[in-house]
PDB file of C-alpha atoms in Angstrom:
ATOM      1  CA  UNK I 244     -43.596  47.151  46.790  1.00  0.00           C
ATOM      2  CA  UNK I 245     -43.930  47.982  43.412  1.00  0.00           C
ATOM      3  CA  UNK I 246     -42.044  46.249  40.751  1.00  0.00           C
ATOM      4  CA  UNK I 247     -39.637  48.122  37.855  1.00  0.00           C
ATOM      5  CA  UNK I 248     -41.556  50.506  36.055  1.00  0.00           C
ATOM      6  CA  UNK I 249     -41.196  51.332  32.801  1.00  0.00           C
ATOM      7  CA  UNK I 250     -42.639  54.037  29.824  1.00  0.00           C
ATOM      8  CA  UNK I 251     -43.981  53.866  27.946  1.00  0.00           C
ATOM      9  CA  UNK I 252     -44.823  50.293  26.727  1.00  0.00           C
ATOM     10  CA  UNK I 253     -45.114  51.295  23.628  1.00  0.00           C
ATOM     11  CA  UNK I 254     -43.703  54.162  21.522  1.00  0.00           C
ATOM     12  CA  UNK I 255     -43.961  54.982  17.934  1.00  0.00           C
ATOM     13  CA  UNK I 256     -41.324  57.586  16.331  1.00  0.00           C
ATOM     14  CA  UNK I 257     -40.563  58.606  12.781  1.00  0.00           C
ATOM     15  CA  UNK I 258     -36.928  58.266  11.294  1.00  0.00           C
ATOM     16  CA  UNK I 259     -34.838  60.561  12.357  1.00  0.00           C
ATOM     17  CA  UNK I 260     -36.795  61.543  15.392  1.00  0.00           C
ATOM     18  CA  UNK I 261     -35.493  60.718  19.408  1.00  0.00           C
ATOM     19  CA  UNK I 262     -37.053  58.291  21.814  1.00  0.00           C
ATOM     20  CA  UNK I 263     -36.616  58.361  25.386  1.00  0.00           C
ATOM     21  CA  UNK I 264     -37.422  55.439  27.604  1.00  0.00           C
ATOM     22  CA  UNK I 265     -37.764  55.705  31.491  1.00  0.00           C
ATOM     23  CA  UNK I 266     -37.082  52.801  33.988  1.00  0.00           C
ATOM     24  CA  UNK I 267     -37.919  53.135  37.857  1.00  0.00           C
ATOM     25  CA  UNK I 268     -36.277  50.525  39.788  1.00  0.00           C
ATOM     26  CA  UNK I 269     -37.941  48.640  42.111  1.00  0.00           C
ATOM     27  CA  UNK I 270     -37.407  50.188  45.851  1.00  0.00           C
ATOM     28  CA  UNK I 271     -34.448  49.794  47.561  1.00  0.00           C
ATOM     29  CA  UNK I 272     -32.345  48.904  44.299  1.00  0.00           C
ATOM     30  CA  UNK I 273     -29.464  51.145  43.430  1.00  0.00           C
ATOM     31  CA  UNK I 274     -28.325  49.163  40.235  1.00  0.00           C
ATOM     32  CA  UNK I 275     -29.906  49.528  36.808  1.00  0.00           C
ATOM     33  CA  UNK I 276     -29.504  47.207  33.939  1.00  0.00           C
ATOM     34  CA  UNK I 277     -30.631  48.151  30.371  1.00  0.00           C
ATOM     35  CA  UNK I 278     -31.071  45.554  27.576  1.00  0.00           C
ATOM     36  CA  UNK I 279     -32.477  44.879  24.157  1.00  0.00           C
ATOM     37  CA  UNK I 280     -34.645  42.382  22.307  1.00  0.00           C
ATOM     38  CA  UNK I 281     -34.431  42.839  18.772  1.00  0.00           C
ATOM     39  CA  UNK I 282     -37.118  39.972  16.672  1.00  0.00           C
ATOM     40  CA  UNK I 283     -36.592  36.522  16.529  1.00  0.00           C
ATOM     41  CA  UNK I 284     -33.379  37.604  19.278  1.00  0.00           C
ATOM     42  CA  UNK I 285     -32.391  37.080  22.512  1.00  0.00           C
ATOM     43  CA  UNK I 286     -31.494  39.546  25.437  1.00  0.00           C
ATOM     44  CA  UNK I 287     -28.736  41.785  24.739  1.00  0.00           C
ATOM     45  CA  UNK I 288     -26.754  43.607  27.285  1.00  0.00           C
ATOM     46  CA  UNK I 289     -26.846  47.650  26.593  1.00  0.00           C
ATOM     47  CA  UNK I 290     -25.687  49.182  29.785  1.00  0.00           C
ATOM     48  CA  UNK I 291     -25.266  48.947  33.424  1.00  0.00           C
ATOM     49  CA  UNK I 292     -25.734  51.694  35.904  1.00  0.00           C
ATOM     50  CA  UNK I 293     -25.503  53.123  39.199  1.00  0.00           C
ATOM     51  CA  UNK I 294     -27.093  56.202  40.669  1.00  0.00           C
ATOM     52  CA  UNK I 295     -25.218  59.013  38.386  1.00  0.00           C
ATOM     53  CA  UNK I 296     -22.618  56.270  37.433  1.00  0.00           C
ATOM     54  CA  UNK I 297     -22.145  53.996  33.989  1.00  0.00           C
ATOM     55  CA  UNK I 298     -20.571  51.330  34.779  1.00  0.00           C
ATOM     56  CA  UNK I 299     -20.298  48.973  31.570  1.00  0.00           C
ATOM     57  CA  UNK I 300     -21.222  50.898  28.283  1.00  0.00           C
ATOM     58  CA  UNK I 301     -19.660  48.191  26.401  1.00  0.00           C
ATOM     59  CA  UNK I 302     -22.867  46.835  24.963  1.00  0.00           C
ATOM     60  CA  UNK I 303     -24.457  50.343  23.750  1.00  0.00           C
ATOM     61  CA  UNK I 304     -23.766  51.621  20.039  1.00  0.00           C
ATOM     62  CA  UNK I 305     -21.367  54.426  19.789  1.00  0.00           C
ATOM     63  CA  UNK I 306     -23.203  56.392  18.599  1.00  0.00           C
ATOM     64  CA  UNK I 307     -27.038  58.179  19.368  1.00  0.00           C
ATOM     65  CA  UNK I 308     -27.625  56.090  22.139  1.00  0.00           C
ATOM     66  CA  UNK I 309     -27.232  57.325  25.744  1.00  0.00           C
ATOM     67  CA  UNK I 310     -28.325  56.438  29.380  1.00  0.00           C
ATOM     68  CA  UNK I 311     -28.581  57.955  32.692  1.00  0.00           C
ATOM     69  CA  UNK I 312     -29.367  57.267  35.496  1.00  0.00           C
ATOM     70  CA  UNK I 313     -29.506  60.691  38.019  1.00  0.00           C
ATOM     71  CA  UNK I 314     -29.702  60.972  41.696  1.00  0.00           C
ATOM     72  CA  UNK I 315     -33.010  61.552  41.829  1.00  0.00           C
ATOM     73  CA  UNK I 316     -35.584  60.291  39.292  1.00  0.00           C
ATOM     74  CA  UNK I 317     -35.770  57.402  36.930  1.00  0.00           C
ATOM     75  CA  UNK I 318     -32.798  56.104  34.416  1.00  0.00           C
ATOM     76  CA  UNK I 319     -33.418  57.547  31.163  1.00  0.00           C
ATOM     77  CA  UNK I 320     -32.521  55.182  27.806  1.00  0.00           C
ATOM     78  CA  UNK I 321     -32.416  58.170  25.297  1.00  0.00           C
ATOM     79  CA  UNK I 322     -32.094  56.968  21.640  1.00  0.00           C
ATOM     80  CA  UNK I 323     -31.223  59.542  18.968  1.00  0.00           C
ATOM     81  CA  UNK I 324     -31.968  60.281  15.189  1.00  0.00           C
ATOM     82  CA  UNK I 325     -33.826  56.918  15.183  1.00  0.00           C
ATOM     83  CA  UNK I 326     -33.764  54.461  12.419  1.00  0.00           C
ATOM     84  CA  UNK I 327     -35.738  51.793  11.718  1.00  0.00           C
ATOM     85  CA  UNK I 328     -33.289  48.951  12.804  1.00  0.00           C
ATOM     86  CA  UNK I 329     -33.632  50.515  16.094  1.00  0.00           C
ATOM     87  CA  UNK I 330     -37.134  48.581  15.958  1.00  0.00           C
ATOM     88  CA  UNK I 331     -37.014  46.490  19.344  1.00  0.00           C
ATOM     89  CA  UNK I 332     -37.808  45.618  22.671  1.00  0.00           C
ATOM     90  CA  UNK I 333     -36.253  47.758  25.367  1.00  0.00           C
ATOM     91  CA  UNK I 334     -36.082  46.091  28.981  1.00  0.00           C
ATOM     92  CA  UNK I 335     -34.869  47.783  32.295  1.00  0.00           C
ATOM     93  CA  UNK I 336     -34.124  45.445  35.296  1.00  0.00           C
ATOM     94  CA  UNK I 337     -32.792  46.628  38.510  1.00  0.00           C
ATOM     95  CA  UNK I 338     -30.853  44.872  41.427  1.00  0.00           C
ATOM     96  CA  UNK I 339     -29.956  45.727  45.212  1.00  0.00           C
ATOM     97  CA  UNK I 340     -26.144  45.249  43.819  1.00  0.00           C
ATOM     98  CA  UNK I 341     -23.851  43.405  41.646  1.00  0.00           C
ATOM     99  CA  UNK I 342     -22.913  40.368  43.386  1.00  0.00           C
ATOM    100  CA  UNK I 343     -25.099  37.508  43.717  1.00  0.00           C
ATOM    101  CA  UNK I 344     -28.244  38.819  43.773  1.00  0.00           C
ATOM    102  CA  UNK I 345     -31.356  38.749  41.348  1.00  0.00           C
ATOM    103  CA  UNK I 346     -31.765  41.444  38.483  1.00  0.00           C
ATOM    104  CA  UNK I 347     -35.923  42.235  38.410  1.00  0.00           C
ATOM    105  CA  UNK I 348     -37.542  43.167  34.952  1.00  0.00           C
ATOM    106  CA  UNK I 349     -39.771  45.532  33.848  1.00  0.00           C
ATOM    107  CA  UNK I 350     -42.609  44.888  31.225  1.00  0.00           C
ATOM    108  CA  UNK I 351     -40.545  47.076  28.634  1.00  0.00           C
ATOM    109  CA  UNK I 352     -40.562  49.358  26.288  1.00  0.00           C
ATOM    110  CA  UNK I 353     -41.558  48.805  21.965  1.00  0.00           C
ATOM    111  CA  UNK I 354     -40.365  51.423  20.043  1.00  0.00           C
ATOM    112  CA  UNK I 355     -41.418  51.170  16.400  1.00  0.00           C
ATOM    113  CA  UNK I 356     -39.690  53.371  13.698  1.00  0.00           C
ATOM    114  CA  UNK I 357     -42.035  53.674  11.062  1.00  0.00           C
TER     115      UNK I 357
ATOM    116  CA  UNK Z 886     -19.128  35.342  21.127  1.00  0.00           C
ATOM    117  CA  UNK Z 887     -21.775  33.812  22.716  1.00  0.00           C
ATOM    118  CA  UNK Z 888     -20.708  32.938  26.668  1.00  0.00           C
ATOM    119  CA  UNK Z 889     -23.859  31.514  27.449  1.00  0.00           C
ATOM    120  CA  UNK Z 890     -25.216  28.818  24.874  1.00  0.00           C
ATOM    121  CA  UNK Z 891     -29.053  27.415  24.933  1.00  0.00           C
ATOM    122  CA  UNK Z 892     -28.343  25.161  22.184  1.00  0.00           C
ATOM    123  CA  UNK Z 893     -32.112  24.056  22.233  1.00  0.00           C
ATOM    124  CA  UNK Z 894     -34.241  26.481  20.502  1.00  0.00           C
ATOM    125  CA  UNK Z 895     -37.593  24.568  21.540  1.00  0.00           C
ATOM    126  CA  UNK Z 896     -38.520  21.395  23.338  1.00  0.00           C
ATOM    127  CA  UNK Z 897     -41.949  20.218  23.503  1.00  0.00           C
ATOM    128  CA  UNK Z 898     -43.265  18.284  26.995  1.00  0.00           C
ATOM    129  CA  UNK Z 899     -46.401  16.389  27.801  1.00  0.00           C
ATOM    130  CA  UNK Z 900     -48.214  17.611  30.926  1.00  0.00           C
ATOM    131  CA  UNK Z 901     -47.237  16.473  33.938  1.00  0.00           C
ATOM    132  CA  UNK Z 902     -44.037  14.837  32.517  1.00  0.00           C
ATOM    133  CA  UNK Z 903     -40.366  16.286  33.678  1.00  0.00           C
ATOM    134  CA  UNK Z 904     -39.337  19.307  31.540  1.00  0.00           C
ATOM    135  CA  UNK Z 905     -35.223  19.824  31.751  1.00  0.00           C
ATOM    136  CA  UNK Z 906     -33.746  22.661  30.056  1.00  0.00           C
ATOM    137  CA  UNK Z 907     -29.853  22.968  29.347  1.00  0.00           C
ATOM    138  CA  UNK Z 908     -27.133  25.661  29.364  1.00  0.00           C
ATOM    139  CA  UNK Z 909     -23.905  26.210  28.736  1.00  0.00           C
ATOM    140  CA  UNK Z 910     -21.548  29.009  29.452  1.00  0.00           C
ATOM    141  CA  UNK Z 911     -17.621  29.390  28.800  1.00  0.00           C
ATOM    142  CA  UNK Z 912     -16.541  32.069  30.951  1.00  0.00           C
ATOM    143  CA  UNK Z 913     -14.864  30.784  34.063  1.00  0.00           C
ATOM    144  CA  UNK Z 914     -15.202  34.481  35.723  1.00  0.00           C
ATOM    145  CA  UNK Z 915     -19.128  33.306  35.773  1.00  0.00           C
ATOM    146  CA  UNK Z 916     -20.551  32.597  39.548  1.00  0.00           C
ATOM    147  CA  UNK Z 917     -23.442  33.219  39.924  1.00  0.00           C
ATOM    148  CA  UNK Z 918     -26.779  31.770  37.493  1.00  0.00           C
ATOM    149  CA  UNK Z 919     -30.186  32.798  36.983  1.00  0.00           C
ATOM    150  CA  UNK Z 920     -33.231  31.221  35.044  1.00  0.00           C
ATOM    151  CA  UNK Z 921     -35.910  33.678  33.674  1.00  0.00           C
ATOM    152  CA  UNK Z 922     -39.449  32.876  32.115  1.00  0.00           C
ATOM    153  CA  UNK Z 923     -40.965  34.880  29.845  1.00  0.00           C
ATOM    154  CA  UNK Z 924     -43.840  35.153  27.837  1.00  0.00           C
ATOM    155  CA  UNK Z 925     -44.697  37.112  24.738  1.00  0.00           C
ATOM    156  CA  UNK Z 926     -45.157  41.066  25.184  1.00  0.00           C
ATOM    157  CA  UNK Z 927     -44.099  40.899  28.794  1.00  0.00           C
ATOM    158  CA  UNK Z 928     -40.646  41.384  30.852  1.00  0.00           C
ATOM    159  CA  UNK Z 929     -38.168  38.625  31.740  1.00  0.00           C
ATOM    160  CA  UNK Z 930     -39.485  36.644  35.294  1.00  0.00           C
ATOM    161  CA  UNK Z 931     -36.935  35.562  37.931  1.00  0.00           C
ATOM    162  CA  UNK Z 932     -37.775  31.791  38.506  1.00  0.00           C
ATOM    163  CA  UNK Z 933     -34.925  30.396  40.172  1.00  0.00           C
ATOM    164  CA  UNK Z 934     -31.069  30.717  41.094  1.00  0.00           C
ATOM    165  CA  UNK Z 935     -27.852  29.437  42.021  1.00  0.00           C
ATOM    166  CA  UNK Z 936     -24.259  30.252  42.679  1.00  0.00           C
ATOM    167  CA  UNK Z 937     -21.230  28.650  42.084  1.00  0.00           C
ATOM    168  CA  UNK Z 938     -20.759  26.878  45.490  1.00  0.00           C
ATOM    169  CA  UNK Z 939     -23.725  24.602  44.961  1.00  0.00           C
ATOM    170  CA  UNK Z 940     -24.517  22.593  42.846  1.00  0.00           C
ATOM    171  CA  UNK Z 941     -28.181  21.947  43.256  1.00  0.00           C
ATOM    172  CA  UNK Z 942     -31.342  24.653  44.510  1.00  0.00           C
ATOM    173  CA  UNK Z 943     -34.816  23.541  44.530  1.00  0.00           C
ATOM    174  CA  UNK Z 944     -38.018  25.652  44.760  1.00  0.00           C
ATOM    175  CA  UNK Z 945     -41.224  24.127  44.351  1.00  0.00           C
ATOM    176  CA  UNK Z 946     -41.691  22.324  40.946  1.00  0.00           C
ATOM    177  CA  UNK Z 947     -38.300  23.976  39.660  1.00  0.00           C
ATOM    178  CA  UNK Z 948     -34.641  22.468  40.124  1.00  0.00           C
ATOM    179  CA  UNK Z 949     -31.643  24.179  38.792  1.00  0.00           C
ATOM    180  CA  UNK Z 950     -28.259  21.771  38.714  1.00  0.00           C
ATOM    181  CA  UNK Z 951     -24.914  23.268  38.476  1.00  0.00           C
ATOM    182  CA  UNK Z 952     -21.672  21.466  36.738  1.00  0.00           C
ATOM    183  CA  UNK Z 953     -19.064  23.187  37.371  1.00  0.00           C
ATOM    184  CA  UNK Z 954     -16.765  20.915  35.593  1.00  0.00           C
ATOM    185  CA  UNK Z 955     -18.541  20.684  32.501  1.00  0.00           C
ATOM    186  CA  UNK Z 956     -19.591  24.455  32.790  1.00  0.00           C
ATOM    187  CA  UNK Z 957     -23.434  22.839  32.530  1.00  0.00           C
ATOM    188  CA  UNK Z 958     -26.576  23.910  33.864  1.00  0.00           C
ATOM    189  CA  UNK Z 959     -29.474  22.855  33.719  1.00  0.00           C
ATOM    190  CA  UNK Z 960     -33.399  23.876  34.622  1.00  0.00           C
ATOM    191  CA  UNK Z 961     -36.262  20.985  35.825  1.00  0.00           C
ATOM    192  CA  UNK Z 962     -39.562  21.065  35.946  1.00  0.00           C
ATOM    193  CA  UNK Z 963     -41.631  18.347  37.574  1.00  0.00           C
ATOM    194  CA  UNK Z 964     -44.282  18.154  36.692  1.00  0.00           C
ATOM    195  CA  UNK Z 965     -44.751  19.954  33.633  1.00  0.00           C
ATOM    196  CA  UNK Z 966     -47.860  21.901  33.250  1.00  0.00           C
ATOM    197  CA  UNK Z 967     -49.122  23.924  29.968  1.00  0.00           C
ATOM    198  CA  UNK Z 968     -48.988  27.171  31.476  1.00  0.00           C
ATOM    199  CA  UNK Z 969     -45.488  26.659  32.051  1.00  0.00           C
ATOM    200  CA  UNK Z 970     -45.086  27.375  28.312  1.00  0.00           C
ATOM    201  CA  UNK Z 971     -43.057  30.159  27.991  1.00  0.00           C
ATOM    202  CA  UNK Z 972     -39.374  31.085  26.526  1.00  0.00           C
ATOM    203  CA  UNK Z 973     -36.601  30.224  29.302  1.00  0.00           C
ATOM    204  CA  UNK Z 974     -33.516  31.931  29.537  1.00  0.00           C
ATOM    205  CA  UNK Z 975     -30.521  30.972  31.451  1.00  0.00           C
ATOM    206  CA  UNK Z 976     -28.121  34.182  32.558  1.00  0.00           C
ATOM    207  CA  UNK Z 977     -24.734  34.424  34.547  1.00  0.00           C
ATOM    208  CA  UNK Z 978     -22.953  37.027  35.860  1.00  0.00           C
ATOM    209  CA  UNK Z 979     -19.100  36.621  37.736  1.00  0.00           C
ATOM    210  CA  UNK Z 980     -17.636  38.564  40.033  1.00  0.00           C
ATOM    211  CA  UNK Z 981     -14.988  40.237  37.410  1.00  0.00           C
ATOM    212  CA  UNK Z 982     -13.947  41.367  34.423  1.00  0.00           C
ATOM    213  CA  UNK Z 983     -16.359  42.067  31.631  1.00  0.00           C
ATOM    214  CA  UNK Z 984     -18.613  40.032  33.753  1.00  0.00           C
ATOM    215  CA  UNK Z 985     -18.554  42.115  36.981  1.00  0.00           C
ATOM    216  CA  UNK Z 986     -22.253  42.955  37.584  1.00  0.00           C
ATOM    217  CA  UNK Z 987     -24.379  42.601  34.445  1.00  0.00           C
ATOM    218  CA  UNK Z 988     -26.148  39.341  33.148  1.00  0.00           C
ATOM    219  CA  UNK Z 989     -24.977  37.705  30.200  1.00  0.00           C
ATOM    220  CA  UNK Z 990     -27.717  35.977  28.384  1.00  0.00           C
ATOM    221  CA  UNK Z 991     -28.267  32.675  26.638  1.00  0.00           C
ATOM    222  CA  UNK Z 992     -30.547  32.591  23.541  1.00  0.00           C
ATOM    223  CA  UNK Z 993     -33.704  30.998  25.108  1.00  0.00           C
ATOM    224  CA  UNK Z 994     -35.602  27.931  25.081  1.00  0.00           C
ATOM    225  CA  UNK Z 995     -38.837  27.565  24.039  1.00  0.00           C
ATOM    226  CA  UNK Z 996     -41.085  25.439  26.159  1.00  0.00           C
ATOM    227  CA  UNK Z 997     -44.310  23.942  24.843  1.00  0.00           C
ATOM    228  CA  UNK Z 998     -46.243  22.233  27.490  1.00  0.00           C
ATOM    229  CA  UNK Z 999     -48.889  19.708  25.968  1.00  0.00           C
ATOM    230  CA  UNK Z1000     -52.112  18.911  27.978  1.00  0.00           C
TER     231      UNK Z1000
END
């Protein structure tokens, strides 16, 4: 049983350019949990999903920042127009549902905006 | 606003000595809590759990104690060994509210295991 999944690990983009990030969920899980580690930071809370449902948006900028997660394929992080504070670890965790259950991790994602 | 508080930023342990971590969180919607190791250039790793109607779970070397009360947690680890080194992070999530679902984060603890 495979863990979460994510890609890439590690992604480079100009200013100004878009990154996407992908997250597979670990089997069986229908809830999807993005958050981000900027340096010297803890974990912040981005956005919680469901299959084709947002949930809680209420930690993800307003604006150029998006998520998705579709019926069928992974949940897509999709940053726009990137700047360089944007510079940060992206993690995707995924749990069977929200009530007392675990949330699993992936490995994440560093973008750099150079 | 910070709901969940690791007001240690490091602690330093000999090996095979008893490691305790603290937390504290505010929000009274919180019911459920989570401890996570993690180590540089990698993902967050379950370690242990515990909800709200306990107030003790063991597994293995690890202990997590719940204050309800106090709104306290706390991680042990006995006995300490270096590649327990890591950053630990306590999370909560409730059952409500802006809590419904996700995990709220504390800071993190760094843990520095000594042989």
């Amino acid at each position: 049983n495979a863990g979460v999944m994510q890609n890439p690990r590690h992604l480079v983009r100009r200013r100004g350019q878009e990154a996407r990030l992908r997250c597979s969920p670990m089997k069986g899980h229908s809830h999807v949990y993005w958050y981000r580690q900027l340096p010297e930071e803890g974990l912040k809370f981005m956005v919680y999903l469901q299959k084709e449902n947002i949930i809680d948006e209420s930690g993800m900028p307003k604006e150029r920042f998006s998520a998705e997660f579709p019926k069928e394929g992974p949940s897509i992080l999709r940053i726009q127009q990137v700047v360089r504070g944007d510079s940060a670890a992206y993690f995707c965790a995924s749990s069977q549902g929200a009530g007392n259950t675990e949330a699993f991790f992936g490995q994440g994602t560093r973008l750099t905006v150079v | 606003d910070q709901q969940v508080k690791q007001n240690s930023p490091s602690l330093s342990v000999q090996e095979g000595r008893i490691s305790i971590l603290n937390c504290d969180y505010t929000n009274s919607m919180f019911d459920y809590f989570l401890w996570y190791k993690k180590y540089p250039a990698e993902g967050p790793t379950f370690l242990i759990s515990i909800s709200s109607i306990k107030d003790k779970n063991e597994d293995g070397r690890f202990t997590v104690f719940l204050n309800k009360s106090a709104k306290h947690l706390s991680l042990h680890i006995v006995p300490s060994q270096p590649g327990d080194s890591a950053v630990y992070f306590c999370a909560a999530k409730g059952r409500g509210g802006t809590s419904y679902g996700k995990l709220t984060f504390g800071q993190g603890t760094i843990l520095t295991v000594h042989p």
